[in-house]
Amino acid sequence: MSESHTEHVIIIGSGPAAWTAAIYAARANLMPLVFEGEPVGTELPGGQLMLTTDIENFPGFPEPISGPELMERMKAQAVHHGARVVSELVRTVDFSQRPFTIVPNYAAPVTAHTVIIATGAAAKWIGLENELRLAQAGGGVSACAVCDGAMPFYRNKRLIVVGGGDTAMEEAMYLTKFASEVVIIHRRDSFRASKVMANRVLAHPKVRVVWNARVTDVLGDDFITGVRLEDSVTGDVHALVAGGLFVAIGHTPNTKFLGGQLETTEHGYIKVASWRTATNIDGVFAAGDVIDDYYRQAITSAGTGCMAALEAERWLAHHGIGESPVLDTAETTVGTAGTVSHH
């Protein structure tokens, strides 16, 4: 592919990190190309916020805003400033030579001088055979209460949420709008969720908690009829009748398509330099939940998206592409080396 067809920056992802990076890159006249992905099962373009009803902690929104609306507004802002969007997943990338090559699901491969990876993380499943079978068949098992909980199928039934973190609390609270009862199954004797969230759930008249229990089987043929629980203290096993199961036990970073080309932590999150978004490959940056297993907030993701765009812009300027952002520090001054390097 000729040099003229090589993109300045390609952004892979569609959550707060990706759209913030796109806004900054677009305003810097870098004409970013964003691969926002496509719906696959419970995964939607827009990331985990597509599964969130009310966001009350994103600065600038005194009234709650829904996750999908916030993502739509961020995307619209990026497009308004000149970002281009492709609604496809990226199948593979090649960072072994410059310019980098990005291979989408259907379209022709594209090349880029810099790449920002903001692919987020995906929900984990318990891993039981019948759980996954019923989830894929629409049999009343889900990893996303906000996607599915309002469906008539789940109305006025006992619904189970598995997990003990903030996500599980959010899912349980959401389901109280539709369920006759929400039962939270947690393998420990206390939640790891924030105190505010946990207290809100524990105080809700429709919610009950089964502590020190784990789901060992999901019951039902075409549709879920209940779960089998094992008490982790006594070893007792009993069945619990239910009309729906929502799994909220954590996330796996979406890095498989990278083919191991970037350094990751033991849990698969992309490693970046301290207080930077630079990866181990020069010119490749990462932002959002794909690098963050600690904060996992929309605002921190957006912040790292801003950082990644500024770093990509600075990298391009160092290699004679575009103008440099004003990011001189005591340690580093911005230079403008000739053309794109091949180191």
XYZ file of C-alpha atoms in Angstrom:
343
model
C 0.000 0.000 0.000
C 1.432 3.386 -0.909
C 2.533 5.897 1.706
C -0.320 8.248 0.772
C -2.879 5.630 1.846
C -1.327 5.114 5.253
C -3.506 6.492 8.038
C -1.995 8.832 10.615
C -3.792 7.087 13.446
C -6.147 4.130 13.692
C -8.222 3.708 16.846
C -9.597 0.269 17.675
C -12.554 0.306 20.060
C -15.728 2.263 20.779
C -15.972 3.067 24.481
C -15.108 6.293 26.337
C -11.364 5.795 25.718
C -11.770 5.276 21.971
C -14.144 8.193 21.393
C -12.106 10.588 23.552
C -8.971 9.607 21.630
C -10.906 10.143 18.397
C -12.073 13.607 19.513
C -8.516 14.704 20.337
C -6.969 13.158 17.226
C -9.665 14.653 14.989
C -9.218 18.119 16.463
C -5.482 17.777 15.769
C -6.351 17.262 12.072
C -5.110 13.669 12.130
C -8.363 12.381 10.577
C -8.488 9.265 12.756
C -10.064 6.064 11.474
C -12.051 4.305 14.222
C -12.916 0.604 14.083
C -15.899 0.568 16.436
C -16.619 -3.150 16.179
C -19.940 -4.916 15.638
C -22.457 -6.717 17.857
C -21.319 -10.201 18.936
C -23.524 -11.926 21.512
C -23.552 -9.731 24.606
C -20.761 -7.505 23.245
C -21.929 -4.269 21.610
C -20.082 -1.353 20.000
C -19.844 1.224 22.762
C -18.450 -1.268 25.222
C -19.575 -1.940 28.751
C -21.385 1.386 29.031
C -23.922 0.036 26.554
C -24.991 -2.183 29.460
C -25.360 0.679 31.936
C -28.668 2.439 32.538
C -27.913 5.517 34.619
C -24.467 7.079 34.881
C -24.417 9.510 37.786
C -20.667 10.050 38.202
C -19.552 11.356 34.800
C -18.556 15.020 35.315
C -20.741 17.576 33.561
C -23.986 15.621 33.847
C -25.867 16.680 37.002
C -28.799 14.528 35.908
C -28.202 10.827 35.201
C -27.354 9.957 31.597
C -27.675 6.468 30.136
C -24.542 4.681 28.961
C -25.769 4.299 25.368
C -26.655 8.013 25.185
C -23.257 9.070 26.561
C -21.498 6.855 23.995
C -23.688 8.171 21.181
C -22.866 11.765 22.155
C -19.137 11.044 22.397
C -19.206 9.347 19.004
C -21.164 12.245 17.474
C -18.602 14.691 18.875
C -15.729 12.696 17.340
C -17.477 12.478 13.962
C -18.327 16.191 14.111
C -14.600 16.961 14.379
C -13.673 14.683 11.483
C -13.257 11.136 12.810
C -14.245 8.400 10.362
C -15.952 5.277 11.672
C -15.921 1.690 10.399
C -18.496 -0.644 12.018
C -16.310 -3.731 11.909
C -14.216 -5.740 14.308
C -10.479 -5.989 13.711
C -9.454 -9.583 13.077
C -5.666 -9.258 13.277
C -2.908 -6.664 13.434
C 0.709 -6.747 12.305
C 3.036 -4.592 14.381
C 6.210 -6.327 13.143
C 6.919 -3.736 10.457
C 6.035 -0.149 9.625
C 3.592 1.085 8.690
C 1.454 -1.175 10.884
C -1.214 -3.298 9.181
C -4.776 -3.631 10.491
C -6.949 -6.433 9.068
C -10.707 -5.895 9.601
C -13.349 -8.640 9.448
C -14.516 -7.910 5.892
C -12.872 -4.836 4.412
C -9.413 -4.652 2.890
C -6.418 -4.284 5.247
C -5.351 -0.741 6.090
C -2.009 0.633 7.236
C -1.267 3.193 9.923
C 1.695 5.072 11.367
C 0.214 4.912 14.876
C -2.442 2.725 16.499
C -4.485 3.290 19.653
C -6.001 0.164 21.169
C -9.091 0.829 23.284
C -10.939 -2.476 23.001
C -12.042 -2.731 26.627
C -12.919 -5.961 28.394
C -15.612 -8.641 28.036
C -17.798 -10.313 30.646
C -16.679 -13.600 32.197
C -18.938 -16.658 32.447
C -19.025 -19.296 35.189
C -18.145 -21.849 32.519
C -20.873 -24.452 33.077
C -22.002 -26.383 30.023
C -25.718 -25.703 30.453
C -25.074 -22.051 31.376
C -23.362 -21.379 28.052
C -25.844 -23.479 26.065
C -28.837 -21.610 27.507
C -27.070 -18.256 27.108
C -26.465 -18.879 23.409
C -29.998 -20.251 22.894
C -31.769 -17.347 24.609
C -32.855 -19.687 27.387
C -32.804 -17.198 30.250
C -29.064 -16.961 30.990
C -27.305 -13.645 30.386
C -24.168 -11.694 31.248
C -26.011 -8.407 30.828
C -29.059 -7.544 32.895
C -29.438 -4.169 31.218
C -29.478 -5.764 27.753
C -31.972 -8.456 28.601
C -33.612 -7.891 31.992
C -36.517 -5.806 30.690
C -37.658 -8.529 28.275
C -41.138 -9.950 29.020
C -39.523 -13.357 29.570
C -38.000 -12.197 32.863
C -40.978 -10.276 34.284
C -42.340 -11.200 37.707
C -39.930 -14.107 38.180
C -37.226 -14.853 40.706
C -33.974 -13.794 39.049
C -30.476 -14.744 40.167
C -27.376 -12.561 39.977
C -23.979 -14.214 40.511
C -21.189 -11.965 41.786
C -20.159 -9.601 44.554
C -18.676 -6.525 42.903
C -20.163 -3.225 41.767
C -21.314 -4.746 38.475
C -23.301 -7.414 40.311
C -24.869 -4.728 42.525
C -25.843 -2.639 39.478
C -27.338 -5.677 37.745
C -29.321 -6.644 40.866
C -30.686 -3.119 41.348
C -31.698 -2.925 37.697
C -33.507 -6.277 37.869
C -35.598 -5.204 40.885
C -37.684 -3.160 38.415
C -38.934 -6.341 36.744
C -38.379 -9.354 39.027
C -40.612 -10.673 41.786
C -37.383 -11.315 43.728
C -33.673 -10.906 43.027
C -31.328 -13.404 44.682
C -27.611 -12.593 44.726
C -25.334 -15.624 44.947
C -21.885 -14.823 46.323
C -19.095 -17.260 47.092
C -17.823 -15.251 50.066
C -19.450 -13.844 53.210
C -19.147 -10.192 52.209
C -19.340 -8.152 48.998
C -16.276 -6.558 47.436
C -18.529 -3.886 45.940
C -18.294 -0.274 47.117
C -20.071 0.339 50.414
C -22.666 2.655 48.866
C -23.662 0.113 46.228
C -23.663 -2.813 48.652
C -25.780 -0.976 51.220
C -28.283 0.090 48.563
C -28.704 -3.516 47.457
C -28.885 -4.981 50.986
C -31.563 -2.446 51.940
C -33.772 -3.243 48.937
C -36.934 -5.189 49.889
C -36.831 -7.281 46.702
C -33.220 -8.445 47.131
C -31.954 -11.383 49.158
C -28.396 -12.698 49.358
C -27.167 -16.282 49.559
C -23.670 -16.040 51.064
C -20.836 -18.588 50.782
C -22.418 -20.327 47.815
C -21.399 -21.194 44.298
C -23.434 -22.266 41.295
C -22.459 -25.808 40.309
C -25.109 -26.355 37.636
C -27.769 -24.506 35.682
C -31.042 -26.438 35.441
C -33.470 -26.515 32.528
C -33.764 -27.849 28.979
C -35.127 -25.143 26.670
C -35.313 -22.509 29.406
C -33.703 -22.132 32.799
C -35.736 -23.539 35.703
C -33.196 -22.914 38.458
C -29.647 -23.487 39.635
C -27.859 -25.985 41.846
C -25.923 -24.353 44.682
C -23.131 -25.679 46.852
C -22.480 -24.152 50.287
C -18.739 -23.440 50.404
C -18.679 -23.834 54.210
C -20.856 -26.901 54.840
C -20.692 -28.547 51.410
C -24.496 -28.818 51.343
C -26.052 -28.864 47.887
C -29.548 -27.624 47.104
C -31.551 -26.363 44.139
C -32.994 -22.875 43.847
C -35.919 -22.318 41.477
C -35.440 -19.283 39.209
C -36.620 -17.852 35.910
C -33.380 -16.132 34.945
C -29.632 -16.108 35.658
C -27.385 -13.064 35.249
C -23.627 -13.626 35.558
C -21.594 -10.668 36.850
C -18.237 -12.105 37.919
C -15.695 -9.947 36.171
C -14.141 -9.276 32.803
C -11.470 -10.414 30.373
C -9.566 -7.774 28.374
C -10.243 -7.913 24.617
C -6.699 -8.529 23.411
C -6.903 -11.850 21.568
C -6.767 -10.191 18.135
C -3.326 -8.779 19.012
C -1.806 -12.252 18.706
C 0.537 -11.706 21.644
C 2.423 -8.847 19.960
C 2.048 -6.514 22.943
C 3.265 -7.136 26.473
C 0.421 -7.852 28.894
C -0.007 -8.422 32.623
C -0.666 -11.917 34.001
C -4.394 -11.193 33.649
C -4.053 -10.146 30.004
C -4.272 -6.360 30.350
C -1.932 -4.427 28.047
C 1.149 -3.085 29.827
C 1.843 0.615 29.365
C 4.589 2.907 30.636
C 3.882 4.526 33.996
C 1.536 7.543 33.597
C 1.713 7.031 29.834
C -0.223 4.989 27.290
C 2.823 3.809 25.307
C 3.090 0.032 24.884
C 6.263 -1.986 24.292
C 5.940 -1.277 20.544
C 6.939 2.234 19.513
C 3.933 3.983 17.948
C 1.307 1.693 19.488
C -0.682 3.100 22.398
C -3.422 1.621 24.575
C -6.181 3.204 26.661
C -9.271 2.414 28.718
C -10.274 -0.850 30.373
C -7.914 -2.859 28.164
C -5.074 -1.417 30.315
C -7.022 -0.884 33.539
C -8.124 -3.614 35.948
C -8.161 -1.180 38.869
C -10.331 1.907 38.282
C -12.608 0.698 35.449
C -14.530 3.967 35.267
C -15.836 5.834 32.240
C -13.991 8.993 33.278
C -10.607 7.299 33.778
C -11.032 5.535 30.445
C -11.789 8.864 28.779
C -8.720 10.382 30.444
C -6.408 7.686 29.100
C -8.018 8.081 25.665
C -7.011 11.761 25.730
C -3.484 10.768 26.789
C -3.165 8.185 24.008
C -4.249 10.669 21.329
C -1.779 13.297 22.545
C 1.009 10.712 22.644
C 0.167 9.505 19.126
C 0.083 13.113 17.901
C 3.442 13.760 19.526
C 4.910 10.557 18.058
C 3.792 11.594 14.574
C 5.293 15.070 15.009
C 8.603 13.529 16.088
C 8.574 11.643 12.819
C 7.715 14.635 10.685
C 3.972 14.021 10.332
C 1.667 16.793 11.460
C 2.309 19.481 14.049
C 3.397 18.754 17.576
C 1.058 19.255 20.534
C 2.574 21.436 23.212
C 3.814 18.681 25.491
C 7.317 19.865 26.312
C 8.380 18.725 29.753
C 11.434 19.363 31.867
C 12.872 16.097 30.577
C 11.707 16.039 26.981
C 11.467 18.620 24.250
C 9.645 17.981 21.051
C 11.768 17.619 17.955
C 10.753 16.947 14.382
C 12.826 14.152 12.956
C 12.549 13.526 9.225
C 10.172 10.909 7.916
C 8.591 7.939 9.600
C 11.327 5.828 11.109
C 11.562 2.074 10.693
C 13.215 1.211 13.980
